[in-house]
mmCIF file of C-alpha atoms in Angstrom:
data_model
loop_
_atom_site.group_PDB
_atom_site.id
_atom_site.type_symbol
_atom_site.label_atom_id
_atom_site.label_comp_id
_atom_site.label_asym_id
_atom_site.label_seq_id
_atom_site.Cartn_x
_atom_site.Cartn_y
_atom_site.Cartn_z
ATOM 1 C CA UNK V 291 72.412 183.636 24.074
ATOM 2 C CA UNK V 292 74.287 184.483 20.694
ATOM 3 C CA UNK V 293 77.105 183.231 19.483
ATOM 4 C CA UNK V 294 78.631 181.787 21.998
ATOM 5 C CA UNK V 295 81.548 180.035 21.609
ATOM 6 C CA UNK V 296 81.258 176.133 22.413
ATOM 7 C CA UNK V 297 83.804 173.926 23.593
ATOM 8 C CA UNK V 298 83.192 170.027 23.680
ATOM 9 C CA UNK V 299 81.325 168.788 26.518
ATOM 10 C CA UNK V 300 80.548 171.675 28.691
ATOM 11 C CA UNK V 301 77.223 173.434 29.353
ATOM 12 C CA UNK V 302 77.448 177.873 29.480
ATOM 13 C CA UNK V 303 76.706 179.663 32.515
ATOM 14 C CA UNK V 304 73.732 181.149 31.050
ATOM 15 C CA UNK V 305 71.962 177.472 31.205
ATOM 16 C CA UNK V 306 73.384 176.530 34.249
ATOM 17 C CA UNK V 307 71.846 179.481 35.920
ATOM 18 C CA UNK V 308 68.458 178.925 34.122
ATOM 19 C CA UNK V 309 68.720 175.287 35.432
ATOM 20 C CA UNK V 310 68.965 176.342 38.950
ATOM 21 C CA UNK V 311 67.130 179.354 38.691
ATOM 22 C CA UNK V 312 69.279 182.087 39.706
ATOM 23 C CA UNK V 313 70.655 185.382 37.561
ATOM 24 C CA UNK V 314 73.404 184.750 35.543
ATOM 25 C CA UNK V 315 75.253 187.842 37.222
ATOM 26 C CA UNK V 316 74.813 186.012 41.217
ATOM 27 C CA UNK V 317 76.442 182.391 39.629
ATOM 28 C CA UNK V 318 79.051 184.256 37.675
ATOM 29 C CA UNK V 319 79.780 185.844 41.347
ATOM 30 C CA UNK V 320 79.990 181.917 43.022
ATOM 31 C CA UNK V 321 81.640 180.580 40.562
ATOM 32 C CA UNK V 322 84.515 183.272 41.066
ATOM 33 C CA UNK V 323 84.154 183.001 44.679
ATOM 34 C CA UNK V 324 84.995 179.381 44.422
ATOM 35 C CA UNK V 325 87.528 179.429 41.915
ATOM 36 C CA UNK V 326 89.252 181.402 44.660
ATOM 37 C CA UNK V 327 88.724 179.259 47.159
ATOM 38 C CA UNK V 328 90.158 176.525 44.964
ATOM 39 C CA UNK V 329 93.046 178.179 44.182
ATOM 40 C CA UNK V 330 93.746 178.833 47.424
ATOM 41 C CA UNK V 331 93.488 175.756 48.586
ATOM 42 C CA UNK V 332 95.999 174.366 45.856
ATOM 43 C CA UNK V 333 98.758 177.058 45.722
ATOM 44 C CA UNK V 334 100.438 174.854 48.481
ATOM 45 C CA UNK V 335 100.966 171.974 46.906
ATOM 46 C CA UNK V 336 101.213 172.839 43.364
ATOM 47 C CA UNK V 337 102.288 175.894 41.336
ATOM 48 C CA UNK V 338 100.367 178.457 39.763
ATOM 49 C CA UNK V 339 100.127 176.718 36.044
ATOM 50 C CA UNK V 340 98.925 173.453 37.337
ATOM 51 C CA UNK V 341 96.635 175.338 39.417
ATOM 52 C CA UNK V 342 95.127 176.634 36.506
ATOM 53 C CA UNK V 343 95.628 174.138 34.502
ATOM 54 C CA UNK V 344 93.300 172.144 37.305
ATOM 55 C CA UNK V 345 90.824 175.191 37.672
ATOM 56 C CA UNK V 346 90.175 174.625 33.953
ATOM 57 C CA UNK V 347 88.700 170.936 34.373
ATOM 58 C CA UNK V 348 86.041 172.845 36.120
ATOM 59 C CA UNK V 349 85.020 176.371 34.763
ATOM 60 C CA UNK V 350 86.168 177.694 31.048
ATOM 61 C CA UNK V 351 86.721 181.905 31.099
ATOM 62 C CA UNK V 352 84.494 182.633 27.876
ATOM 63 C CA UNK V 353 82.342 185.583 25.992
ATOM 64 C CA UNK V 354 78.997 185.209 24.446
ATOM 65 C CA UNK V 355 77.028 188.346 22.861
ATOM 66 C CA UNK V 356 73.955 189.485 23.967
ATOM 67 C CA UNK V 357 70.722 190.831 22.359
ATOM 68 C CA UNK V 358 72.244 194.555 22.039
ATOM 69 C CA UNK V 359 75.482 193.265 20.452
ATOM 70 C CA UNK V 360 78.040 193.779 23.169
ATOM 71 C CA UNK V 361 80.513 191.271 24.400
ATOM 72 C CA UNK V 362 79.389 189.909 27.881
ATOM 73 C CA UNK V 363 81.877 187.616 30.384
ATOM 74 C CA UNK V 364 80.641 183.868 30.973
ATOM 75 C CA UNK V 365 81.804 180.818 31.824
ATOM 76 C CA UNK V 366 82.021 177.047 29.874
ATOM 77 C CA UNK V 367 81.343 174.756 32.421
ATOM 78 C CA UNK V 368 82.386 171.114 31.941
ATOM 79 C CA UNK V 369 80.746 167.820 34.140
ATOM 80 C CA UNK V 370 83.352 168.192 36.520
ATOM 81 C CA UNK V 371 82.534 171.879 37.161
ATOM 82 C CA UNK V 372 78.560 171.000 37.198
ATOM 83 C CA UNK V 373 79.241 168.541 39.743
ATOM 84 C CA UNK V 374 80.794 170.826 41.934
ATOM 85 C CA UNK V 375 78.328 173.334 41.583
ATOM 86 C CA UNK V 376 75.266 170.717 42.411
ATOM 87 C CA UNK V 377 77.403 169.730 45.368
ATOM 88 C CA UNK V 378 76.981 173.535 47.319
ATOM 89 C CA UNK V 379 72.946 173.194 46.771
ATOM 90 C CA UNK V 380 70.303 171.952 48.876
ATOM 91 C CA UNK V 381 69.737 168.324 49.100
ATOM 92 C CA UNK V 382 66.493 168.251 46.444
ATOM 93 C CA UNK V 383 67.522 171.221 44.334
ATOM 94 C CA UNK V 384 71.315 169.641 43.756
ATOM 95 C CA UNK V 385 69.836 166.373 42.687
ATOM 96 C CA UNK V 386 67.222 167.925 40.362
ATOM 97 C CA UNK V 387 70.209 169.950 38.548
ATOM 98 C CA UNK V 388 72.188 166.551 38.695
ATOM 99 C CA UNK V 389 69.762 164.918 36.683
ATOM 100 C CA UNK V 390 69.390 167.760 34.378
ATOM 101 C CA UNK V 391 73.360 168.074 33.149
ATOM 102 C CA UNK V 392 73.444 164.427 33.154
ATOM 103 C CA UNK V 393 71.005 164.538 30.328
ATOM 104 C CA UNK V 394 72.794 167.288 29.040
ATOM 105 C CA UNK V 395 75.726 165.525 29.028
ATOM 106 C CA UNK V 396 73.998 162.685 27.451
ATOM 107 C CA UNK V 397 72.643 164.376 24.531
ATOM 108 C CA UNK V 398 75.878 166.010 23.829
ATOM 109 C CA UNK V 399 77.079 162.890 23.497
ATOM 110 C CA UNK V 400 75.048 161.785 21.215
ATOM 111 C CA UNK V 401 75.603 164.558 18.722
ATOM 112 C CA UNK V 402 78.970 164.029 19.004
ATOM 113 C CA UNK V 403 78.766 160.607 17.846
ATOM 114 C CA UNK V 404 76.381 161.647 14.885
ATOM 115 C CA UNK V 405 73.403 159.340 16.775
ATOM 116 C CA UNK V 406 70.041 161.254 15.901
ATOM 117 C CA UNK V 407 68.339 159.692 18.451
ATOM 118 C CA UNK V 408 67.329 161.595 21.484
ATOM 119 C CA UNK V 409 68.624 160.267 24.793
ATOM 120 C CA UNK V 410 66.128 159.090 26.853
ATOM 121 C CA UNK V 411 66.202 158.251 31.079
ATOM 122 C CA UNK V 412 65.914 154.901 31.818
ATOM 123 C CA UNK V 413 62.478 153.756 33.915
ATOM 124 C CA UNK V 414 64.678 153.938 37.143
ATOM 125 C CA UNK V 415 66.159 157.576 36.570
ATOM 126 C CA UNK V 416 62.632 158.867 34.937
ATOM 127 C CA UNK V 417 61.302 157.510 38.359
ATOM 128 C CA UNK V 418 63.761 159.403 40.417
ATOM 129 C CA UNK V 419 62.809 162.398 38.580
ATOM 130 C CA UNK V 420 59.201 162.642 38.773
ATOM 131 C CA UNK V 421 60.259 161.891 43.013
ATOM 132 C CA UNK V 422 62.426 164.975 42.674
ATOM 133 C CA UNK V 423 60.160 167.479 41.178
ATOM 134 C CA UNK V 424 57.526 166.093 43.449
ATOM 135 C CA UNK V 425 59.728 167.183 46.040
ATOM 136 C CA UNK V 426 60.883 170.362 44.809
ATOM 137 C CA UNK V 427 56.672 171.604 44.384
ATOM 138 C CA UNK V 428 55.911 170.273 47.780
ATOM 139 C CA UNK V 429 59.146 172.212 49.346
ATOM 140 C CA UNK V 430 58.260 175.221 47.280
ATOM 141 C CA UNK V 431 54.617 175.040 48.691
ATOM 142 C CA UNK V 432 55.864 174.638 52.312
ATOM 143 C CA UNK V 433 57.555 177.117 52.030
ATOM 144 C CA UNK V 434 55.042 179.456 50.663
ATOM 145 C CA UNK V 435 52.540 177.764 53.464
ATOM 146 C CA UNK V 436 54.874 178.984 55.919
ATOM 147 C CA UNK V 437 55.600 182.236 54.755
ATOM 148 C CA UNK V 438 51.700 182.844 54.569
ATOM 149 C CA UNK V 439 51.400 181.945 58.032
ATOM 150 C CA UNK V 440 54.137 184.527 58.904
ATOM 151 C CA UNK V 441 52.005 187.230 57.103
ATOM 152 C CA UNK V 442 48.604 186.160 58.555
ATOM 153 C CA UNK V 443 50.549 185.945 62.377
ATOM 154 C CA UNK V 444 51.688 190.100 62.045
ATOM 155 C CA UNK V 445 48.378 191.303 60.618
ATOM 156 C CA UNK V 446 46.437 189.710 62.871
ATOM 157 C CA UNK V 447 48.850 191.165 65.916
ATOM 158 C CA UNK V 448 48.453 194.495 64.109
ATOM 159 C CA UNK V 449 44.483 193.963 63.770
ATOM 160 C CA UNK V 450 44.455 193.159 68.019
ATOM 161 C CA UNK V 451 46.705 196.157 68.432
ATOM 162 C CA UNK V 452 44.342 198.221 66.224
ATOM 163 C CA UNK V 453 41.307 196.619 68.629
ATOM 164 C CA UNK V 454 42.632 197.206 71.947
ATOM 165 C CA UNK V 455 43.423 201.310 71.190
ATOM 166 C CA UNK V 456 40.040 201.156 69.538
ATOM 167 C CA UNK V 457 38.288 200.245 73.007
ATOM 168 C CA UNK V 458 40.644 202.466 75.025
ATOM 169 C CA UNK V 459 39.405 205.312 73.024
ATOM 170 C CA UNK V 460 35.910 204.437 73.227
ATOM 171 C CA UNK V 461 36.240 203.595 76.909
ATOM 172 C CA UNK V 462 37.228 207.205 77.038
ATOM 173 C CA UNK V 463 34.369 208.582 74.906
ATOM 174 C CA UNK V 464 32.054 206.540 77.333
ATOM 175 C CA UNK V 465 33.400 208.361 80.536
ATOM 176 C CA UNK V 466 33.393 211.636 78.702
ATOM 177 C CA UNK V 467 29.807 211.305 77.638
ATOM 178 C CA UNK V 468 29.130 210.585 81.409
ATOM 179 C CA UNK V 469 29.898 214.059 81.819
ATOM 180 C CA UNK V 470 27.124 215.580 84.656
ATOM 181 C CA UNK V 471 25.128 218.580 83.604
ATOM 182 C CA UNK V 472 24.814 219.174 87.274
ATOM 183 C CA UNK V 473 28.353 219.195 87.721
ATOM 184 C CA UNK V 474 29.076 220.492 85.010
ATOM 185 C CA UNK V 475 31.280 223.799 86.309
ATOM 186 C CA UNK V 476 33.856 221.046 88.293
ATOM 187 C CA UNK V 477 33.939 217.939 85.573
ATOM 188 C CA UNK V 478 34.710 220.877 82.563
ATOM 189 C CA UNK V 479 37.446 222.544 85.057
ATOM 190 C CA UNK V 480 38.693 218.703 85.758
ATOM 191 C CA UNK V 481 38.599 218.323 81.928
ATOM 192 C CA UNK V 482 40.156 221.546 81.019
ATOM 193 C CA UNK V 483 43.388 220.670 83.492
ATOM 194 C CA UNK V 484 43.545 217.016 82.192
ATOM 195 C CA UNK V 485 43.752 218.731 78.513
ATOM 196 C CA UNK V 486 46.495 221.267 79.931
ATOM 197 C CA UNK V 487 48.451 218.998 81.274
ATOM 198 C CA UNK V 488 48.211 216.679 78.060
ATOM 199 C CA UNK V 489 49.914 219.486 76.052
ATOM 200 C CA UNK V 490 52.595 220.313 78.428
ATOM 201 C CA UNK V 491 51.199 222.203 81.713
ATOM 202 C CA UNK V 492 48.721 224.461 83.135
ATOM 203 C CA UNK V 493 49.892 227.458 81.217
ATOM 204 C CA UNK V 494 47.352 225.802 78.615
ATOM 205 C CA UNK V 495 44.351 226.283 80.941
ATOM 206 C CA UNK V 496 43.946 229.630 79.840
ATOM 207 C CA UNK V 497 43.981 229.274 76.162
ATOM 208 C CA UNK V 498 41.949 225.951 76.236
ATOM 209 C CA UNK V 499 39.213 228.013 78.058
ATOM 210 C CA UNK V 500 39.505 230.815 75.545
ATOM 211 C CA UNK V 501 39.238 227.796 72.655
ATOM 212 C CA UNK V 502 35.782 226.689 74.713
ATOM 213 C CA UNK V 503 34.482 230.381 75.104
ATOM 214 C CA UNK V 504 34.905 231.165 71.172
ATOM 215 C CA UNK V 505 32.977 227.967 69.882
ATOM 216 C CA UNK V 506 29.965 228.423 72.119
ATOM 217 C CA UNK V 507 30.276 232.234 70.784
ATOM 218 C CA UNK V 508 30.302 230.776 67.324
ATOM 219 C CA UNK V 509 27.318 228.433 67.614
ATOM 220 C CA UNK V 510 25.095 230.338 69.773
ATOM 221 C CA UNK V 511 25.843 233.883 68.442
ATOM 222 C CA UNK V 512 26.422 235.358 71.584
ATOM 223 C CA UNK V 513 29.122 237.962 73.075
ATOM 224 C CA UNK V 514 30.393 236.700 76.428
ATOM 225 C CA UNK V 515 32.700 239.306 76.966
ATOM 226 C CA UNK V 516 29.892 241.646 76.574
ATOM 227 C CA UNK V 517 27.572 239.798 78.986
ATOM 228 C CA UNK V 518 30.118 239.444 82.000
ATOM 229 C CA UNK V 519 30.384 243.252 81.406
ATOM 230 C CA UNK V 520 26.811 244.056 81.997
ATOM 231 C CA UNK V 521 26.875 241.711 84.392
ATOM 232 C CA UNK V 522 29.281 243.344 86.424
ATOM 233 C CA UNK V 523 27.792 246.670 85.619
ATOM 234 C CA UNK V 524 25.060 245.506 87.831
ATOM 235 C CA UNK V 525 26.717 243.994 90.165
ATOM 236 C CA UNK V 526 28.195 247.332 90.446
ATOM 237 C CA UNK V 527 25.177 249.503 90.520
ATOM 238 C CA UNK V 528 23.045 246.636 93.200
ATOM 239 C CA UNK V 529 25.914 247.971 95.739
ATOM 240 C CA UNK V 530 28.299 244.279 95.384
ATOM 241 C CA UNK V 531 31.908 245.030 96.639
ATOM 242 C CA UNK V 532 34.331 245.278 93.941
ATOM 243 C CA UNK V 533 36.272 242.030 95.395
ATOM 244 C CA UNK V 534 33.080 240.089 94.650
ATOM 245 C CA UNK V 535 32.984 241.565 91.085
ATOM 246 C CA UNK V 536 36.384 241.603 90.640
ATOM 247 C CA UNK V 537 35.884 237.273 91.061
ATOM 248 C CA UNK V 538 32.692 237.003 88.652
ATOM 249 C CA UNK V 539 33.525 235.314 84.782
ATOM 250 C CA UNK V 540 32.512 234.318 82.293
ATOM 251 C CA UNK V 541 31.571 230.879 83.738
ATOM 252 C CA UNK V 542 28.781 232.822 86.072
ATOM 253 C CA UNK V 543 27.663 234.599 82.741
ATOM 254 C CA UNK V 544 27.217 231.296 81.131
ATOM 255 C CA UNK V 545 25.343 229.679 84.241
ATOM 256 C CA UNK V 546 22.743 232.385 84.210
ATOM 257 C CA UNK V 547 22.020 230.790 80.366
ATOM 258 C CA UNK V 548 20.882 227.290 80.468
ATOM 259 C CA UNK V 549 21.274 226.661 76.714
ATOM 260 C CA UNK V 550 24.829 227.829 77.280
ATOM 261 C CA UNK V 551 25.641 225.573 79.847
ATOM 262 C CA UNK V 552 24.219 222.912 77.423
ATOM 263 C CA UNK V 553 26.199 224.022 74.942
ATOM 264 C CA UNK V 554 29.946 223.702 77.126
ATOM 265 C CA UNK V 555 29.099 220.858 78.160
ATOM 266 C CA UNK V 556 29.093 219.318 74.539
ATOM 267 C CA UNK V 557 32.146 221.627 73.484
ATOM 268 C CA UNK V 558 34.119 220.937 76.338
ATOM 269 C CA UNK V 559 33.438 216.675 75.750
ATOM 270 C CA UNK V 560 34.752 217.457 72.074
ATOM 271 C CA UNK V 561 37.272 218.954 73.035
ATOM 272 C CA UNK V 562 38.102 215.987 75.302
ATOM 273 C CA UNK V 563 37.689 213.540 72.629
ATOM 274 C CA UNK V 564 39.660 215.895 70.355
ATOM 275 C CA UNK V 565 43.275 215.854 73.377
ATOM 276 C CA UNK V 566 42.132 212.232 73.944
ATOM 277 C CA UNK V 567 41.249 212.784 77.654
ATOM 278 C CA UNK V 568 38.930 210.603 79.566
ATOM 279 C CA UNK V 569 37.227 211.731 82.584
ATOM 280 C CA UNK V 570 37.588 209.974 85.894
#
């Protein structure tokens, strides 16, 4: 604060708002809501020069310049005007900024009246103001108790949350892994509908079989679409009716292969893991 300009006996809203530890800007904004308010409530009964002639006995319109030079809005705020604002705060936190203008008060007093000596709280005050900041810590540290708790109460909800879709998913896994190799043409049809149905309908059988078929190509190096043709071929050429071919896939070409069968049977359970399907 530079330059400000002092009138007798008041204290600036700059230290009034470092005393009760809010921004400047926020008090400047109560202080103009309540000279509103007071207006307000005096423009019945008196008229508009005695109401600011009264306003004044509280809160002084006044400039101070700041660190870059520029002329900022503040307000001189007499005893009268501290009072009032200690009266809107909380039980412990008004009392705490009583005691502080008080002093202020005090001391302006006192170099007023050319004494050098610092003003000092008598035993009874001095007591009542170690009791308030005692106070003010232990609220402060309630409060931040209390808030901890809060923070400790959602993670741990989120943590359970986390936990119970953890064991869902792994109950899943379990059932998929259950998955029986001598079953394993119905359970990977049962899986491959679950799947279907998981992205919208059946008309995903078809490509979720053609998904299956090209990763056992892949990791065996084999040509399905090859093999069910020879294997009709022969079908063909053993004298089988062409209904009966006609019917044969690439599931039979894969059942003649016991690796293969192996091998769907650990694409299609990654696959279930992958659409999150269990198996019941």
């Amino acid at each position: 604060m530079n330059n400000l300009a002092v009138i007798e006996k008041t204290l600036t809203s700059l230290e009034v708002a470092e005393m009760i530890e809010i921004t400047h800007a926020n008090l400047l904004k109560d202080i103009r809501k309540h000279l509103d308010y007071m207006a307000k409530a005096l423009e019945s009964s008196r008229n508009s020069n005695e109401v600011k002639s009264y306003l004044v006995e509280f809160f002084q319109e006044s400039f101070y310049t700041d660190a870059k030079g520029e002329s900022r809005p503040c307000y001189l705020i007499t005893r009268n005007g501290c009072e009032y604002i200690a009266s809107k705060l909380s039980s412990v936190k008004g009392a705490a900024f009583s005691m502080a203008y008080i002093e202020k008060f005090h001391e302006m007093e006192d170099e007023i009246q050319g004494n050098s000596i610092s003003y000092e709280l008598s035993p009874g005050l001095q007591f009542m103001q170690t009791q308030l900041q005692m106070m003010i810590k232990m609220e402060t540290q309630q409060k931040e108790i209390i808030e901890s708790q809060k923070f400790l109460e959602s993670k741990q909800s989120i943590i359970e949350s986390k936990v119970y879709d953890t064991d869902n998913k792994l109950d899943n896994i379990c059932e998929i892994v259950a998955l029986r190799p001598d079953e394993w043409r119905k359970d990977s049809k049962a899986l491959i509908n679950k799947m279907a149905l998981k992205l919208g309908g059946f008309e995903f059988i078809k490509p979720l079989w053609e998904e299956a078929h090209i990763l056992l190509e892949e990791r065996f190096g084999v040509n399905l679409s090859v093999r069910l043709t020879n294997k009709k071929k022969l079908l063909k050429q053993s004298g089988c009716c062409k209904s009966k071919i006609d019917k044969v896939n690439k599931l039979d070409v894969i059942a003649e292969d016991k690796k293969l069968i192996e091998g769907l049977i650990v694409i299609i359970k990654e696959m279930a893991i992958k659409y999150n399907i269990s198996r019941d």
